Short mmCIF file of C-alpha atoms and ligand atoms in Angstrom, two decimals:
data_model
loop_
_atom_site.label_atom_id
_atom_site.label_comp_id
_atom_site.label_asym_id
_atom_site.label_seq_id
_atom_site.Cartn_x
_atom_site.Cartn_y
_atom_site.Cartn_z
CA MET A 460 27.82 58.06 -108.78
CA LEU A 461 30.35 57.00 -107.64
CA LYS A 462 29.81 55.69 -103.74
CA ASN A 463 30.27 58.37 -100.95
CA LYS A 464 29.27 61.09 -103.13
CA LYS A 465 26.12 62.41 -103.26
CA VAL A 466 24.75 65.60 -104.85
CA VAL A 467 23.74 68.77 -102.88
CA TYR A 468 21.84 72.36 -104.10
CA PHE A 469 23.95 75.22 -102.17
CA CYS A 470 22.87 78.72 -102.72
CA GLN A 471 25.99 80.91 -102.95
CA GLU A 472 24.74 83.95 -101.92
CA CYS A 473 24.32 82.10 -98.24
CA GLY A 474 25.46 78.61 -98.19
CA TYR A 475 22.15 77.57 -97.70
CA GLU A 476 22.09 73.59 -98.29
CA SER A 477 19.27 71.84 -100.35
CA SER A 478 18.96 68.32 -101.66
CA LYS A 479 16.64 69.36 -104.70
CA TRP A 480 17.13 72.72 -107.19
CA MET A 481 14.77 75.91 -106.30
CA GLY A 482 14.02 78.94 -107.55
CA GLN A 483 14.49 81.46 -104.58
CA CYS A 484 16.82 80.25 -101.73
CA PRO A 485 14.57 79.79 -98.51
CA GLY A 486 17.75 81.37 -96.43
CA CYS A 487 18.35 84.47 -97.80
CA LYS A 488 15.71 85.37 -101.08
CA ALA A 489 18.07 85.17 -103.38
CA TRP A 490 16.50 84.09 -106.73
CA ASN A 491 18.68 81.55 -109.07
CA THR A 492 21.51 81.26 -106.51
CA PHE A 493 21.38 76.99 -106.41
CA VAL A 494 24.26 75.53 -107.73
CA GLU A 495 24.79 71.66 -107.38
CA GLU A 496 28.03 70.42 -106.13
CA THR A 497 28.93 66.86 -105.56
CA VAL A 498 29.67 66.50 -102.18
CA SER A 499 31.62 64.03 -100.11
CA THR A 500 29.77 61.54 -97.62
CA LYS A 501 33.25 60.29 -96.34
CA LYS A 502 34.23 61.30 -92.62
CA THR A 503 36.67 62.87 -92.75
CA SER A 504 39.01 62.74 -89.86
CA SER A 505 38.65 65.15 -86.45
CA SER A 506 42.04 65.87 -83.91
CA GLY A 507 40.93 63.82 -82.10
CA SER A 508 41.06 60.39 -84.34
CA ARG A 509 44.39 61.63 -85.20
CA THR A 510 45.49 61.69 -81.42
CA MET A 511 44.07 57.96 -82.10
CA ALA A 512 45.78 57.17 -85.01
CA GLN A 513 48.74 58.71 -83.88
CA GLY A 514 48.79 55.69 -81.14
CA LEU A 515 47.97 58.24 -77.97
CA LYS A 516 44.95 58.25 -76.07
CA PRO A 517 42.47 61.10 -76.00
CA GLU A 518 43.07 62.69 -72.86
CA PRO A 519 42.13 66.50 -71.23
CA VAL A 520 44.21 68.68 -69.73
CA LYS A 521 43.46 70.57 -66.68
CA LEU A 522 43.32 74.06 -68.05
CA LYS A 523 45.56 75.50 -65.11
CA ASP A 524 48.15 73.67 -66.45
CA ILE A 525 48.13 75.32 -69.89
CA ARG A 526 51.02 77.39 -70.19
CA ILE A 527 50.84 80.62 -72.14
CA SER A 528 53.51 83.39 -72.01
CA GLU A 529 52.78 86.81 -71.52
CA ASP A 530 54.43 87.87 -74.91
CA GLU A 531 52.03 85.77 -77.08
CA ARG A 532 50.78 88.07 -79.61
CA ARG A 533 52.78 89.14 -82.31
CA LEU A 534 52.34 92.61 -83.12
CA THR A 535 52.10 94.24 -86.69
CA LYS A 536 54.05 97.39 -86.09
CA ILE A 537 50.86 98.70 -87.23
CA GLY A 538 49.27 100.23 -84.71
CA GLU A 539 45.58 100.63 -85.72
CA LEU A 540 46.10 97.24 -86.88
CA ASP A 541 47.27 95.93 -83.95
CA ARG A 542 44.34 97.89 -81.57
CA VAL A 543 41.19 96.52 -83.79
CA LEU A 544 42.95 92.88 -83.58
CA GLY A 545 43.00 93.16 -79.79
CA GLY A 546 46.77 94.03 -78.76
CA GLY A 547 48.43 91.98 -82.18
CA ILE A 548 48.13 89.12 -83.59
CA VAL A 549 47.80 85.74 -81.54
CA PRO A 550 49.21 82.59 -82.16
CA GLY A 551 47.21 79.74 -83.57
CA SER A 552 44.61 81.97 -84.92
CA LEU A 553 42.39 82.72 -87.65
CA VAL A 554 41.56 85.67 -89.37
CA LEU A 555 39.54 86.62 -92.51
CA VAL A 556 39.67 90.25 -93.74
CA GLY A 557 37.10 90.43 -96.29
CA GLY A 558 35.98 93.83 -98.51
CA ASP A 559 35.69 95.58 -101.59
CA PRO A 560 37.69 94.98 -105.14
CA GLY A 561 40.65 97.00 -104.55
CA ILE A 562 40.35 98.06 -101.41
CA GLY A 563 43.74 97.05 -100.10
CA LYS A 564 43.18 94.21 -98.35
CA SER A 565 46.08 92.83 -100.10
CA THR A 566 48.73 95.81 -99.57
CA LEU A 567 47.43 96.19 -95.80
CA LEU A 568 48.09 92.31 -95.63
CA LEU A 569 51.69 92.65 -97.89
CA GLN A 570 52.10 95.51 -95.49
CA VAL A 571 51.87 93.13 -92.28
CA CYS A 572 54.79 90.58 -93.74
CA ARG A 573 56.47 93.11 -94.49
CA ASN A 574 56.97 94.26 -90.75
CA LEU A 575 56.32 90.78 -89.09
CA ALA A 576 59.46 89.29 -91.86
CA LEU A 577 61.60 92.52 -90.29
CA SER A 578 61.14 91.69 -87.09
CA GLY A 579 62.59 88.10 -87.04
CA ASN A 580 59.39 85.77 -88.15
CA SER A 581 59.41 84.12 -90.74
CA VAL A 582 56.18 84.55 -93.69
CA LEU A 583 54.68 82.69 -96.48
CA TYR A 584 52.94 85.34 -98.94
CA ILE A 585 50.64 82.70 -100.76
CA SER A 586 48.47 84.16 -103.89
CA GLY A 587 45.97 82.60 -105.92
CA GLU A 588 45.45 85.41 -108.34
CA GLU A 589 48.24 87.28 -108.58
CA SER A 590 51.76 86.89 -110.26
CA LEU A 591 54.99 86.30 -108.91
CA ARG A 592 56.00 90.13 -110.57
CA GLN A 593 52.58 91.78 -109.61
CA ILE A 594 53.13 91.62 -106.31
CA ARG A 595 56.84 91.65 -106.22
CA LEU A 596 55.63 95.70 -108.48
CA ARG A 597 53.12 95.49 -104.92
CA ALA A 598 56.17 95.67 -102.96
CA ASN A 599 58.56 97.83 -104.55
CA ARG A 600 55.58 100.14 -103.82
CA ILE A 601 55.44 99.39 -100.56
CA GLY A 602 59.56 99.62 -99.23
CA GLU A 603 61.90 96.95 -98.48
CA PHE A 604 61.94 93.70 -97.68
CA ASN A 605 64.05 91.28 -96.33
CA GLU A 606 64.91 87.16 -96.54
CA ASN A 607 62.23 86.34 -94.26
CA LEU A 608 59.30 86.75 -96.53
CA GLN A 609 58.57 84.24 -99.12
CA ILE A 610 56.07 84.27 -102.00
CA PHE A 611 53.94 81.34 -103.11
CA CYS A 612 51.54 81.41 -105.98
CA GLU A 613 48.95 78.39 -105.47
CA THR A 614 45.87 77.52 -105.24
CA ASN A 615 45.63 73.81 -104.77
CA LEU A 616 45.06 73.80 -100.76
CA GLU A 617 46.96 69.92 -100.48
CA THR A 618 50.48 71.01 -101.58
CA ILE A 619 49.45 74.53 -99.72
CA ARG A 620 49.54 72.50 -96.90
CA GLU A 621 52.61 70.35 -98.08
CA VAL A 622 54.43 73.59 -97.87
CA ILE A 623 52.98 74.80 -95.40
CA GLU A 624 53.94 71.75 -92.78
CA ARG A 625 57.29 71.72 -94.57
CA LYS A 626 58.40 75.12 -93.84
CA LYS A 627 56.37 75.87 -90.66
CA PRO A 628 56.47 79.97 -90.73
CA ASP A 629 55.19 81.99 -87.79
CA MET A 630 52.78 84.07 -90.64
CA VAL A 631 51.03 82.78 -93.32
CA VAL A 632 48.63 84.79 -95.96
CA ILE A 633 46.22 82.64 -98.51
CA ASP A 634 44.91 85.69 -101.25
CA SER A 635 42.10 84.78 -101.43
CA ILE A 636 40.16 82.16 -100.31
CA GLN A 637 37.83 82.19 -103.34
CA THR A 638 40.23 81.04 -105.77
CA MET A 639 41.38 78.01 -103.67
CA PHE A 640 40.51 74.52 -104.54
CA HIS A 641 40.88 70.86 -103.12
CA GLU A 642 40.69 68.20 -105.48
CA ASP A 643 38.45 65.58 -103.46
CA ILE A 644 35.77 68.56 -103.99
CA SER A 645 34.44 68.92 -107.89
CA SER A 646 32.63 72.18 -107.27
CA ALA A 647 34.83 74.56 -109.53
CA PRO A 648 36.73 77.48 -106.82
CA GLY A 649 34.87 80.02 -104.90
CA SER A 650 31.61 77.59 -104.94
CA VAL A 651 30.02 77.23 -101.32
CA SER A 652 31.64 73.43 -100.77
CA GLN A 653 34.64 75.22 -101.89
CA VAL A 654 35.27 77.58 -99.70
CA ARG A 655 34.01 75.42 -96.91
CA GLU A 656 36.69 72.72 -97.02
CA SER A 657 39.44 75.29 -97.80
CA THR A 658 38.94 76.96 -95.13
CA ASN A 659 38.28 73.93 -92.64
CA ILE A 660 42.08 72.56 -93.69
CA LEU A 661 43.43 76.05 -93.03
CA MET A 662 41.79 75.74 -89.82
CA GLN A 663 43.48 72.67 -88.74
CA ILE A 664 46.66 74.02 -89.77
CA ALA A 665 46.43 77.06 -88.29
CA LYS A 666 45.42 75.70 -84.39
CA GLY A 667 47.55 72.09 -85.18
CA LEU A 668 50.75 74.18 -85.91
CA GLY A 669 49.91 77.00 -84.25
CA ILE A 670 50.50 79.38 -87.36
CA SER A 671 48.88 82.37 -87.74
CA ILE A 672 46.86 82.50 -91.13
CA PHE A 673 45.29 85.52 -92.11
CA ILE A 674 42.92 84.83 -95.01
CA VAL A 675 41.25 87.14 -97.73
CA GLY A 676 37.99 86.53 -98.86
CA HIS A 677 35.44 88.69 -101.22
CA VAL A 678 32.21 90.18 -100.97
CA THR A 679 28.83 89.82 -102.45
CA LYS A 680 27.11 92.74 -103.77
CA GLU A 681 25.47 94.07 -100.27
CA GLY A 682 29.40 93.79 -98.16
CA ASN A 683 29.12 90.27 -96.99
CA VAL A 684 32.04 87.93 -97.37
CA ALA A 685 31.26 85.90 -100.49
CA GLY A 686 30.47 81.66 -99.69
CA PRO A 687 28.76 80.23 -96.84
CA ARG A 688 27.75 82.10 -93.17
CA VAL A 689 29.62 79.00 -91.56
CA LEU A 690 32.95 80.63 -92.59
CA GLU A 691 32.78 83.72 -90.28
CA HIS A 692 32.10 81.25 -87.89
CA MET A 693 35.05 79.05 -88.43
CA VAL A 694 38.18 81.78 -88.07
CA ASP A 695 38.84 83.68 -85.12
CA THR A 696 38.71 86.90 -86.21
CA VAL A 697 37.05 88.79 -88.84
CA LEU A 698 37.75 91.83 -90.43
CA TYR A 699 35.96 94.39 -92.55
CA PHE A 700 37.55 97.15 -95.05
CA GLU A 701 34.88 99.72 -95.95
CA GLY A 702 35.39 103.08 -97.23
CA ASP A 703 33.89 105.36 -99.92
CA ARG A 704 34.89 104.54 -103.22
CA HIS A 705 35.81 108.34 -104.16
CA ALA A 706 37.90 109.07 -100.76
CA SER A 707 41.38 107.91 -99.68
CA TYR A 708 40.66 106.92 -96.45
CA ARG A 709 40.60 103.24 -95.19
CA ILE A 710 38.17 102.26 -91.68
CA LEU A 711 39.50 98.67 -91.38
CA ARG A 712 36.43 96.93 -88.89
CA ALA A 713 36.23 94.29 -86.51
CA VAL A 714 32.91 92.61 -86.79
CA LYS A 715 33.92 89.49 -84.88
CA ASN A 716 37.06 88.98 -82.57
CA ARG A 717 37.62 85.99 -80.02
CA PHE A 718 40.55 88.20 -79.19
CA GLY A 719 39.48 91.32 -78.33
CA SER A 720 36.63 94.14 -79.06
CA THR A 721 34.56 93.94 -82.18
CA ASN A 722 34.33 98.14 -80.84
CA GLU A 723 37.15 99.50 -82.57
CA ILE A 724 38.09 100.85 -86.10
CA GLY A 725 41.46 101.36 -87.52
CA VAL A 726 41.85 104.27 -89.96
CA PHE A 727 44.10 104.30 -93.01
CA GLU A 728 44.41 106.43 -96.22
CA MET A 729 45.72 104.62 -98.77
CA ARG A 730 49.00 106.91 -100.90
CA GLY A 731 51.21 105.81 -102.84
CA THR A 732 52.89 104.05 -100.42
CA GLY A 733 51.02 101.48 -99.44
CA LEU A 734 48.31 102.04 -96.61
CA GLU A 735 49.09 105.11 -94.50
CA GLU A 736 47.74 104.83 -90.67
CA VAL A 737 45.74 107.89 -89.91
CA LYS A 738 46.51 108.75 -86.17
CA ASN A 739 43.97 111.58 -85.73
CA PRO A 740 41.22 110.64 -87.59
CA SER A 741 39.14 113.64 -86.12
CA GLU A 742 41.28 116.23 -87.95
CA PHE A 743 40.92 114.16 -91.06
CA MET A 744 37.61 114.13 -90.99
CA LEU A 745 36.78 117.63 -90.02
CA ASN A 746 38.95 118.51 -92.93
CA GLY A 747 37.53 120.63 -95.05
CA LYS A 748 34.95 121.93 -93.10
CA PRO A 749 32.85 125.22 -94.20
CA ASN A 750 33.00 128.16 -91.86
CA GLY A 751 29.75 130.28 -91.45
CA THR A 752 27.48 128.10 -92.95
CA SER A 753 23.60 127.08 -92.20
CA GLY A 754 23.03 123.39 -91.52
CA SER A 755 26.50 122.33 -90.13
CA ILE A 756 27.40 120.89 -86.41
CA VAL A 757 30.55 118.64 -85.07
CA ALA A 758 29.24 115.89 -83.33
CA CYS A 759 30.94 113.03 -81.46
CA SER A 760 30.49 109.51 -81.80
CA MET A 761 32.59 107.04 -79.68
CA GLU A 762 33.99 104.28 -81.97
CA GLY A 763 35.43 101.28 -79.71
CA THR A 764 37.94 103.55 -77.07
CA ARG A 765 37.91 106.51 -79.56
CA PRO A 766 36.32 109.29 -79.47
CA ILE A 767 35.57 110.81 -83.32
CA LEU A 768 34.41 114.03 -84.35
CA VAL A 769 32.53 114.41 -87.54
CA GLU A 770 30.34 116.81 -89.49
CA ILE A 771 26.99 116.75 -89.52
CA GLN A 772 25.59 117.90 -92.33
CA ALA A 773 21.37 118.71 -93.39
CA LEU A 774 20.13 120.62 -95.89
CA VAL A 775 16.06 121.40 -95.52
CA CYS A 776 13.80 123.10 -97.99
CA GLN A 777 10.05 123.07 -98.75
CA SER A 778 8.72 120.35 -101.10
CA ASN A 779 7.34 120.68 -104.43
CA PHE A 780 5.53 117.09 -104.78
CA GLY A 781 3.00 115.51 -101.84
CA ILE A 782 5.67 113.61 -100.52
CA PRO A 783 8.95 114.96 -99.12
CA ARG A 784 11.79 113.36 -99.82
CA ARG A 785 14.34 112.38 -96.82
CA THR A 786 17.93 111.52 -97.74
CA ALA A 787 20.68 110.08 -95.29
CA VAL A 788 23.66 109.41 -96.13
CA GLY A 789 26.13 107.78 -93.51
CA THR A 790 23.67 107.47 -91.03
CA ASP A 791 20.52 105.51 -90.26
CA PHE A 792 16.96 107.15 -92.63
CA ASN A 793 15.09 105.95 -89.76
CA ARG A 794 16.60 107.66 -87.01
CA VAL A 795 16.60 110.42 -89.08
CA ASN A 796 13.09 109.72 -89.83
CA LEU A 797 12.63 109.69 -85.70
CA LEU A 798 14.22 112.88 -85.08
CA MET A 799 12.27 114.50 -87.87
CA ALA A 800 9.66 113.55 -86.13
CA VAL A 801 10.17 114.59 -82.85
CA LEU A 802 11.22 118.39 -83.85
CA GLU A 803 7.96 117.98 -85.40
CA LYS A 804 5.85 117.33 -82.42
CA LYS A 805 8.01 118.12 -79.51
CA VAL A 806 9.21 121.19 -80.30
CA GLY A 807 6.45 122.29 -83.36
CA ILE A 808 9.12 122.69 -86.08
CA HIS A 809 7.01 122.28 -89.41
CA LEU A 810 8.93 119.93 -91.85
CA ALA A 811 5.98 117.76 -92.56
CA SER A 812 5.90 119.27 -95.98
CA CYS A 813 9.90 119.73 -96.25
CA ASP A 814 12.63 117.59 -97.90
CA ALA A 815 14.94 117.13 -95.62
CA TYR A 816 18.67 115.42 -96.55
CA VAL A 817 21.50 114.83 -93.62
CA ASN A 818 24.97 113.86 -94.64
CA ILE A 819 27.49 112.43 -92.00
CA ALA A 820 30.51 114.55 -94.64
CA GLY A 821 33.46 112.94 -95.31
CA GLY A 822 31.61 109.16 -95.48
CA MET A 823 31.77 107.67 -92.82
CA LYS A 824 29.04 105.44 -91.24
CA MET A 825 27.96 106.50 -87.97
CA THR A 826 25.03 104.95 -86.38
CA GLU A 827 25.63 105.70 -82.43
CA PRO A 828 22.55 107.61 -80.73
CA ALA A 829 25.05 109.94 -79.59
CA ILE A 830 24.88 111.73 -82.60
CA ASP A 831 21.25 112.23 -82.44
CA LEU A 832 21.43 115.79 -80.57
CA GLY A 833 23.79 117.13 -83.72
CA ILE A 834 21.56 115.69 -86.50
CA SER A 835 18.66 117.53 -84.77
CA LEU A 836 20.25 120.56 -84.27
CA ALA A 837 21.76 120.77 -88.16
CA VAL A 838 18.27 119.90 -89.04
CA VAL A 839 17.09 122.88 -87.11
CA SER A 840 19.72 124.60 -87.92
CA SER A 841 18.91 124.27 -91.75
CA CYS A 842 14.91 124.68 -91.76
CA LYS A 843 15.31 128.08 -89.92
CA ASP A 844 18.34 129.39 -91.08
CA ILE A 845 20.61 129.72 -88.47
CA VAL A 846 24.92 129.63 -88.05
CA ILE A 847 25.72 127.34 -85.33
CA PRO A 848 29.51 129.05 -84.68
CA ASP A 849 32.38 126.85 -85.61
CA SER A 850 33.45 126.22 -82.29
CA VAL A 851 30.45 124.15 -81.05
CA LEU A 852 30.10 120.44 -80.53
CA ALA A 853 27.05 118.89 -80.04
CA PHE A 854 26.54 115.05 -78.16
CA GLY A 855 23.88 112.79 -76.42
CA GLU A 856 21.10 110.61 -77.36
CA VAL A 857 17.16 112.27 -78.24
CA GLY A 858 14.06 110.86 -77.20
CA LEU A 859 10.67 110.32 -78.78
CA SER A 860 9.62 112.90 -75.97
CA GLY A 861 12.88 115.35 -76.85
CA GLU A 862 14.37 114.22 -73.71
CA VAL A 863 18.43 114.48 -73.90
CA ARG A 864 19.53 110.90 -72.49
CA ALA A 865 22.99 110.18 -71.09
CA VAL A 866 25.49 109.19 -73.64
CA SER A 867 29.26 107.11 -71.95
CA MET A 868 32.34 108.27 -71.97
CA ALA A 869 31.17 111.91 -71.83
CA ALA A 870 34.26 113.19 -70.52
CA GLN A 871 37.04 111.55 -73.35
CA ARG A 872 34.55 113.49 -75.43
CA VAL A 873 35.11 116.74 -74.36
CA SER A 874 38.80 116.35 -73.38
CA GLU A 875 38.99 115.54 -77.77
CA ALA A 876 36.70 118.46 -78.90
CA LYS A 877 39.06 120.29 -76.34
CA LYS A 878 42.45 119.42 -78.31
CA LEU A 879 40.68 120.27 -82.04
CA GLY A 880 40.09 123.58 -80.44
CA PHE A 881 36.44 123.10 -79.67
CA THR A 882 35.24 125.66 -76.98
CA THR A 883 31.83 125.32 -76.44
CA VAL A 884 30.31 121.97 -76.10
CA ILE A 885 26.15 121.30 -75.86
CA LEU A 886 25.49 118.05 -73.93
CA PRO A 887 22.79 116.39 -71.94
CA LYS A 888 22.22 117.02 -68.31
CA VAL A 889 22.42 113.98 -66.61
CA CYS A 890 25.97 113.52 -67.65
CA GLN A 891 26.62 116.91 -65.38
CA SER A 892 27.61 114.61 -62.41
CA SER A 893 30.52 112.18 -64.07
CA MET A 894 32.36 115.47 -65.66
CA GLU A 895 34.54 117.91 -63.87
CA LYS A 896 35.29 120.72 -64.82
CA THR A 897 37.73 121.44 -68.04
CA GLU A 898 39.81 124.26 -67.95
CA GLY A 899 38.88 126.75 -70.80
CA MET A 900 36.05 125.23 -72.23
CA ASN A 901 31.91 126.19 -72.02
CA LEU A 902 30.15 123.27 -71.19
CA VAL A 903 26.12 123.48 -71.93
CA TYR A 904 23.64 121.01 -70.00
CA VAL A 905 20.84 120.35 -71.90
CA GLU A 906 17.64 118.59 -69.62
CA TRP A 907 15.30 118.71 -73.34
CA ILE A 908 16.15 119.62 -77.03
CA GLN A 909 14.21 122.30 -76.57
CA ASP A 910 17.26 123.87 -74.83
CA ALA A 911 19.93 122.93 -77.18
CA ILE A 912 17.44 124.79 -79.83
CA ARG A 913 17.19 127.95 -77.24
CA TYR A 914 20.93 127.68 -76.59
CA ILE A 915 21.69 127.73 -80.78
CA MET A 916 19.06 130.43 -81.31
CA LYS A 917 20.49 132.96 -79.42
CA GLY A 918 23.71 132.56 -80.91
N1 LIG B 1597 50.61 104.10 -107.37
C1 LIG B 1597 49.05 103.70 -106.25
N2 LIG B 1597 49.29 104.98 -105.91
C2 LIG B 1597 48.61 105.22 -105.10
N3 LIG B 1597 47.43 104.10 -104.97
C3 LIG B 1597 47.42 102.81 -105.12
C4 LIG B 1597 48.54 102.89 -105.95
N4 LIG B 1597 48.32 101.62 -106.94
C5 LIG B 1597 47.40 101.18 -106.17
N5 LIG B 1597 46.82 101.56 -105.59
C6 LIG B 1597 45.81 101.37 -105.02
O1 LIG B 1597 45.40 100.17 -104.85
C7 LIG B 1597 44.92 99.34 -104.52
C8 LIG B 1597 44.88 98.21 -104.87
O2 LIG B 1597 44.87 97.39 -103.53
P1 LIG B 1597 44.93 96.21 -103.38
O3 LIG B 1597 45.60 95.55 -104.99
O4 LIG B 1597 45.36 95.64 -102.51
O5 LIG B 1597 43.20 96.29 -103.04
P2 LIG B 1597 42.72 94.20 -103.01
O6 LIG B 1597 41.00 94.44 -101.83
O7 LIG B 1597 43.90 93.42 -102.73
O8 LIG B 1597 41.50 94.32 -104.34
P3 LIG B 1597 40.96 92.46 -104.83
O9 LIG B 1597 39.77 92.37 -104.38
O10 LIG B 1597 41.54 93.23 -106.19
O11 LIG B 1597 41.91 91.74 -104.36
C9 LIG B 1597 43.81 100.57 -106.04
O12 LIG B 1597 42.62 100.48 -106.31
C10 LIG B 1597 44.47 101.90 -105.39
O13 LIG B 1597 43.64 102.81 -104.88
MG1 LIG B 1598 43.97 91.86 -104.11
#
């Protein structure tokens, strides 16, 4: 064994480090995930020691002396992405984009490169996964490109560093971090130490030269970015692409963002010409809603600053087994069980011997408590076979005593409902003080879940 090198074992799922091999990872409880890797114990230079090496005295600066300009952020011209990023790309930021295979990560980033190149920025797209011809094929699908975009197929990070330092582009895309490797580390590309070291080098480049770098990361079976957890700590922004394999739309969600809110989502649709923005997701989600059937109601959930309307479907039927079956698709299973228990105990609807299936139509995942009232009404509607009129929308959180609790931004939700042609909104009574009269809308304020049920039963 060479001096300055030591052998350690890393869990490939979560990055847990151990000096000996173990069958089960104490960190993430996964089995057979430890892999031997050789790491260097030599101290790598930090930016501080580099300053020293250049003969400069390390000196802190006054906060008020740091100059920034107003138009710091670069717009990608893809409105949905700009919003998720918090208003454009911050120079010198490191953004990690994760998502299932084939969801459209490379497509989106190539579109970003195209738009930035068209607005005069120099852009470098580095791919370790695809050949130049394959990238060209995708580019043909997306549209016209200008000469500001350069493509480079390489996986060696030292070569990449040298090219970036020479070309000094405004933006760099690394597709993907799992294919990159550094010669000093003997383990295979994609292993924990390689991914960590590669990201570290990219972070130094981004911060040192003020270049925005987008990194594509593969995800594990559980949907987390493959490799060490520290990866998410090292980057400034983590974006996840999610979506149903069978649906054409994709949702981009910020999980971490040092320069903006993490609540915002961007909705895209995969088309032949690349990812297209969906400007009005509610309309898109309500497409294909059946009319005049029981067990269906539209609810409203806030995703960041934007209200999104979704159809909630429930199917309640007599159970043939001792233990009733309960399923929740697109929402929290435990929440559905809780709401059904409230209906059983507080309203007196017998659900204990019923199977229940709750589904958020369109494959979207919603966890905001504001959809509680919608779920409860859909369950009651299916159980009692009552058709809720298509013009009715409901939102509100349901508490354990059956009370309907306040939700934020009620006025925005009502105005979105109005925009989409709804005429009746069932909402919490506590929101009444913050609401003004809305022209042409019938606002039904409810204090208890029973009030809402009485309203829909009345027809
Ligand atoms: N001609 C086409 N028309 C419509 N959609 C297409 C077309 N060609 C490719 N696609 C879509 O693009 C997706 C591939 O996108 P992309 O290569 O950007 O995904 P990715 O997330 O980068 O995948 P990977 O993880 O494999 O790199 C395909 O799954 C397919 O849905
Ligand atoms: Mg790709």
